[in-house]
Amino acid sequence: MKWDVILPILIYTFITFIVGLYFNKSLKRRKKSFQEEFFVGGRNLGPIVLTFTLLASIVSAGTFIATPGLAYEIGFSWSITGFTQIAFGATLLGVLGKKFAIVSRRIDAVTITDFLRERFHSPSIVVGGSIATIFFLGAYMIAQFAGGARILEAITGLNYQVGVLIFGVSVVLYTAVGGFRAVSVTDAIQGIVMIIGGIILWIMFMVKTGGFTELVQELIVTNPEMVTLPGAGDMTPRLLFSYFIMFGIAMIGLPHGAVRGMAYKDSRTLHRSIVYSGIIMGLFTVFFSILGPVIRPLYPNIEIGDLALPTLILGIMPGWLGGLVLAAPIAATMSTVDSMLLSTSSSIVKDLYLNYINPKASDQFITKLSYIVTLLFGIIVVLLTLIPQTLIQFIIIYAIGGLASTFFAPIVFGLYWKGANKWGGITSMYIGLFSYLVIEQFFPEPFGMHTIMFSLTLSILSMIAVSLVTPKPSYETINKFWGKA
Amino acid sequence: MYSKYNLEEDHRFKQCNLEMWVTIAYYFINVLILWGVPMIMGYKKPANEIYLTLGFPDWFFYGGLVGTVIICILPFIMIRYFFKEMSLEPYDTKDKEGEEE
């Protein structure tokens, strides 16, 4: 086992864990209700933390490991798919915008389902939305943990199960104990670690290798297709375009991302965060994905693409420094999982238990229940991850597509279109979800585009068509979402 | 069409709608640059015709890297000229005309 590499990663995990636990005190000293503090941090995030927690919830080990890995195999045409997410943070914040922040304060929403419930007044939306959240985010978390532990095992020799336990237990504990504020602040720390990791990596890369010009010229000789578009893979204009739809805008439908649009302090925070989001997402993406193709001339014989970047890191720097840089993908995994864990537990406690099982539960009981559900659900996910997983990348893309198709139209149309009504909401949600599952299963990638193009289009069209032919929403609803008082 | 609600709207939401459309425009500009430029410059161009700019294939350099710089600068302009600061309180007590609740 490579202790010099693993030690910095473990120390880093431990520090995050301690910082996360510390935020239990802000839960105890809260001024607002427990739910508001635990699930949206008292709606009090500033620009830096908002930016990092939003981006870190979305950026996972995929950005640091899988994208460079595929770019190692396919070439620059795959690096450019990583770039589809750069504008995402700014797009999410701008599209949901202040309207989302104001409305969620009006209706005391702390989850996406809260918002949909008040807007559409339909149990099938609340139940369907919660179940989709729990199912897809649960699967997503398993894939994340598994991906992180698998990489760690390959690089350092740390046993897969031991890795899952160490990272799983620390993430689950600090999320359950510290709630949203712990998640956001640790996300910010993790985001800074990702940037520092990227900078160290680039400095060492420039010092130890001949730089891009030399490496790319070598690449043109050995693997000429890797500098071309579509490249060694099959990156058609249509496929790349559908990635822009999926990773650039449709991911607004991801509940653990969208909920961050409820959590910031004031409009200045939003403005600054929109500006920071582009820059920081740009740094994350460019730093790592661009290195994929040029690892090829340096290490031509890596068999698994995912190991390309770790191989480079350990090849050009001493083990302890490599460990610091490799903390970046681990940080990305942890910061994604903690947000998702909180979103699922809020779905269970708020959306299902409080709405349908026991609406009269006391605040004290809800407090206890939130801790316990977060802990238990987290533990279940960790235990499931102990069973070795295959198909990791498949699960991730599947879950993103499923959630985006389910939630995008109801959230965005519900927020901005007065005509969107209950039946439009229900059909767009279920058509989005089921068309995604069916098309993905039986006709994957129709016309060379990602399935989400079709499920999202169907979902939006059914929202408009059904809303137009069924009765308009009630005055009370519209007044609550648009009215002056 | 929805005048039947006879609703007095919160004046902040007009500005919110504008900001939403500006963001959508930003999103499409981002797609046009990051997707369009590489496709126009490099799609199906054989490797021996690809020039290198600062070590990168030129379609990647201009579309990907210069494009990224542009879409990182655009939000500054967006915020400066289109976005307005406002209260996020559930109901704005200070109305445009200065009415008091």
mmCIF file of C-alpha atoms in Angstrom, chain A residues 329-465:
data_model
loop_
_atom_site.group_PDB
_atom_site.id
_atom_site.type_symbol
_atom_site.label_atom_id
_atom_site.label_comp_id
_atom_site.label_asym_id
_atom_site.label_seq_id
_atom_site.Cartn_x
_atom_site.Cartn_y
_atom_site.Cartn_z
ATOM 1 C CA PRO A 329 -11.387 13.846 -7.055
ATOM 2 C CA ILE A 330 -12.091 12.382 -3.616
ATOM 3 C CA ALA A 331 -13.277 15.824 -2.485
ATOM 4 C CA ALA A 332 -15.485 16.038 -5.558
ATOM 5 C CA THR A 333 -17.055 12.701 -4.714
ATOM 6 C CA MET A 334 -17.669 13.617 -1.093
ATOM 7 C CA SER A 335 -19.098 17.029 -1.912
ATOM 8 C CA THR A 336 -21.527 15.536 -4.412
ATOM 9 C CA VAL A 337 -22.670 12.762 -2.127
ATOM 10 C CA ASP A 338 -23.278 14.967 0.918
ATOM 11 C CA SER A 339 -25.659 17.248 -1.025
ATOM 12 C CA MET A 340 -27.518 14.296 -2.481
ATOM 13 C CA LEU A 341 -27.824 12.618 0.894
ATOM 14 C CA LEU A 342 -29.424 15.738 2.336
ATOM 15 C CA SER A 343 -31.802 16.022 -0.625
ATOM 16 C CA THR A 344 -32.974 12.442 -0.250
ATOM 17 C CA SER A 345 -33.437 12.678 3.495
ATOM 18 C CA SER A 346 -35.391 15.920 3.079
ATOM 19 C CA SER A 347 -37.586 14.093 0.578
ATOM 20 C CA ILE A 348 -38.257 11.323 3.052
ATOM 21 C CA VAL A 349 -38.833 13.540 6.096
ATOM 22 C CA LYS A 350 -40.468 16.605 4.582
ATOM 23 C CA ASP A 351 -42.171 15.403 1.447
ATOM 24 C CA LEU A 352 -43.359 11.968 2.466
ATOM 25 C CA TYR A 353 -43.492 11.759 6.261
ATOM 26 C CA LEU A 354 -44.741 15.272 7.068
ATOM 27 C CA ASN A 355 -47.193 15.389 4.178
ATOM 28 C CA TYR A 356 -48.732 11.962 4.312
ATOM 29 C CA ILE A 357 -47.793 9.970 7.355
ATOM 30 C CA ASN A 358 -47.886 12.363 10.263
ATOM 31 C CA PRO A 359 -48.657 16.010 9.418
ATOM 32 C CA LYS A 360 -48.951 16.902 13.101
ATOM 33 C CA ALA A 361 -45.484 15.732 14.156
ATOM 34 C CA SER A 362 -43.894 18.035 16.710
ATOM 35 C CA ASP A 363 -40.816 20.088 15.863
ATOM 36 C CA GLN A 364 -38.742 18.115 18.312
ATOM 37 C CA PHE A 365 -39.746 14.880 16.679
ATOM 38 C CA ILE A 366 -38.961 16.225 13.189
ATOM 39 C CA THR A 367 -35.561 17.303 14.442
ATOM 40 C CA LYS A 368 -34.782 13.808 15.693
ATOM 41 C CA LEU A 369 -36.265 12.201 12.612
ATOM 42 C CA SER A 370 -34.134 14.334 10.259
ATOM 43 C CA TYR A 371 -30.930 13.253 11.998
ATOM 44 C CA ILE A 372 -31.966 9.625 12.081
ATOM 45 C CA VAL A 373 -33.235 9.383 8.495
ATOM 46 C CA THR A 374 -30.103 11.057 7.141
ATOM 47 C CA LEU A 375 -27.955 8.678 9.122
ATOM 48 C CA LEU A 376 -29.909 5.551 8.236
ATOM 49 C CA PHE A 377 -30.281 6.308 4.551
ATOM 50 C CA GLY A 378 -26.581 7.115 4.399
ATOM 51 C CA ILE A 379 -25.679 3.867 6.094
ATOM 52 C CA ILE A 380 -27.888 1.875 3.732
ATOM 53 C CA VAL A 381 -26.165 3.508 0.761
ATOM 54 C CA VAL A 382 -22.735 2.746 2.200
ATOM 55 C CA LEU A 383 -23.703 -0.873 2.826
ATOM 56 C CA LEU A 384 -25.048 -1.270 -0.709
ATOM 57 C CA THR A 385 -21.823 0.190 -2.054
ATOM 58 C CA LEU A 386 -19.843 -2.520 -0.278
ATOM 59 C CA ILE A 387 -21.217 -4.940 -2.863
ATOM 60 C CA PRO A 388 -18.820 -4.253 -5.739
ATOM 61 C CA GLN A 389 -20.504 -2.252 -8.494
ATOM 62 C CA THR A 390 -19.943 -2.394 -12.209
ATOM 63 C CA LEU A 391 -21.556 0.034 -14.676
ATOM 64 C CA ILE A 392 -20.641 3.108 -12.627
ATOM 65 C CA GLN A 393 -20.586 5.718 -15.354
ATOM 66 C CA PHE A 394 -23.759 4.238 -16.798
ATOM 67 C CA ILE A 395 -25.634 4.670 -13.523
ATOM 68 C CA ILE A 396 -24.511 8.292 -13.205
ATOM 69 C CA ILE A 397 -25.596 9.377 -16.669
ATOM 70 C CA TYR A 398 -28.813 7.395 -16.274
ATOM 71 C CA ALA A 399 -29.673 9.112 -12.999
ATOM 72 C CA ILE A 400 -28.864 12.608 -14.281
ATOM 73 C CA GLY A 401 -31.019 12.041 -17.355
ATOM 74 C CA GLY A 402 -33.889 10.602 -15.338
ATOM 75 C CA LEU A 403 -33.961 13.436 -12.805
ATOM 76 C CA ALA A 404 -33.576 16.151 -15.404
ATOM 77 C CA SER A 405 -36.428 14.746 -17.518
ATOM 78 C CA THR A 406 -38.643 14.456 -14.457
ATOM 79 C CA PHE A 407 -38.160 17.856 -12.867
ATOM 80 C CA PHE A 408 -37.010 20.389 -15.463
ATOM 81 C CA ALA A 409 -40.370 21.290 -17.018
ATOM 82 C CA PRO A 410 -42.456 21.346 -13.801
ATOM 83 C CA ILE A 411 -39.922 23.587 -12.029
ATOM 84 C CA VAL A 412 -39.200 26.079 -14.800
ATOM 85 C CA PHE A 413 -42.718 26.316 -16.241
ATOM 86 C CA GLY A 414 -44.287 26.322 -12.794
ATOM 87 C CA LEU A 415 -42.078 29.234 -11.876
ATOM 88 C CA TYR A 416 -42.562 31.417 -14.948
ATOM 89 C CA TRP A 417 -45.777 30.425 -16.693
ATOM 90 C CA LYS A 418 -49.079 31.276 -15.046
ATOM 91 C CA GLY A 419 -50.852 28.833 -17.346
ATOM 92 C CA ALA A 420 -48.984 25.797 -16.005
ATOM 93 C CA ASN A 421 -51.555 23.807 -14.043
ATOM 94 C CA LYS A 422 -51.886 20.614 -12.073
ATOM 95 C CA TRP A 423 -52.548 18.340 -15.059
ATOM 96 C CA GLY A 424 -49.736 19.885 -17.049
ATOM 97 C CA GLY A 425 -47.437 19.349 -14.084
ATOM 98 C CA ILE A 426 -48.442 15.731 -13.617
ATOM 99 C CA THR A 427 -48.212 14.749 -17.282
ATOM 100 C CA SER A 428 -44.928 16.546 -17.910
ATOM 101 C CA MET A 429 -43.361 14.899 -14.884
ATOM 102 C CA TYR A 430 -44.513 11.364 -15.620
ATOM 103 C CA ILE A 431 -44.043 11.598 -19.381
ATOM 104 C CA GLY A 432 -40.553 12.978 -18.822
ATOM 105 C CA LEU A 433 -39.689 10.163 -16.459
ATOM 106 C CA PHE A 434 -41.228 7.243 -18.330
ATOM 107 C CA SER A 435 -40.268 8.344 -21.822
ATOM 108 C CA TYR A 436 -36.706 8.570 -20.549
ATOM 109 C CA LEU A 437 -36.807 5.079 -19.064
ATOM 110 C CA VAL A 438 -38.497 3.562 -22.135
ATOM 111 C CA ILE A 439 -36.437 5.266 -24.825
ATOM 112 C CA GLU A 440 -33.192 4.618 -22.936
ATOM 113 C CA GLN A 441 -34.139 0.956 -22.597
ATOM 114 C CA PHE A 442 -35.452 0.184 -26.076
ATOM 115 C CA PHE A 443 -34.197 2.857 -28.493
ATOM 116 C CA PRO A 444 -31.024 4.284 -26.929
ATOM 117 C CA GLU A 445 -29.577 7.393 -28.572
ATOM 118 C CA PRO A 446 -32.255 7.902 -31.241
ATOM 119 C CA PHE A 447 -31.005 9.812 -34.322
ATOM 120 C CA GLY A 448 -27.537 9.955 -32.814
ATOM 121 C CA MET A 449 -28.625 12.175 -29.940
ATOM 122 C CA HIS A 450 -28.760 11.563 -26.221
ATOM 123 C CA THR A 451 -32.110 10.187 -25.010
ATOM 124 C CA ILE A 452 -32.686 13.229 -22.845
ATOM 125 C CA MET A 453 -33.307 15.371 -25.935
ATOM 126 C CA PHE A 454 -36.489 13.413 -26.562
ATOM 127 C CA SER A 455 -37.736 12.902 -23.030
ATOM 128 C CA LEU A 456 -37.171 16.583 -22.252
ATOM 129 C CA THR A 457 -38.943 17.732 -25.407
ATOM 130 C CA LEU A 458 -41.891 15.421 -24.723
ATOM 131 C CA SER A 459 -42.065 16.628 -21.150
ATOM 132 C CA ILE A 460 -42.092 20.307 -22.163
ATOM 133 C CA LEU A 461 -44.612 19.778 -24.977
ATOM 134 C CA SER A 462 -46.984 17.848 -22.721
ATOM 135 C CA MET A 463 -46.692 20.561 -20.076
ATOM 136 C CA ILE A 464 -47.820 23.193 -22.589
ATOM 137 C CA ALA A 465 -50.447 21.132 -24.409
#
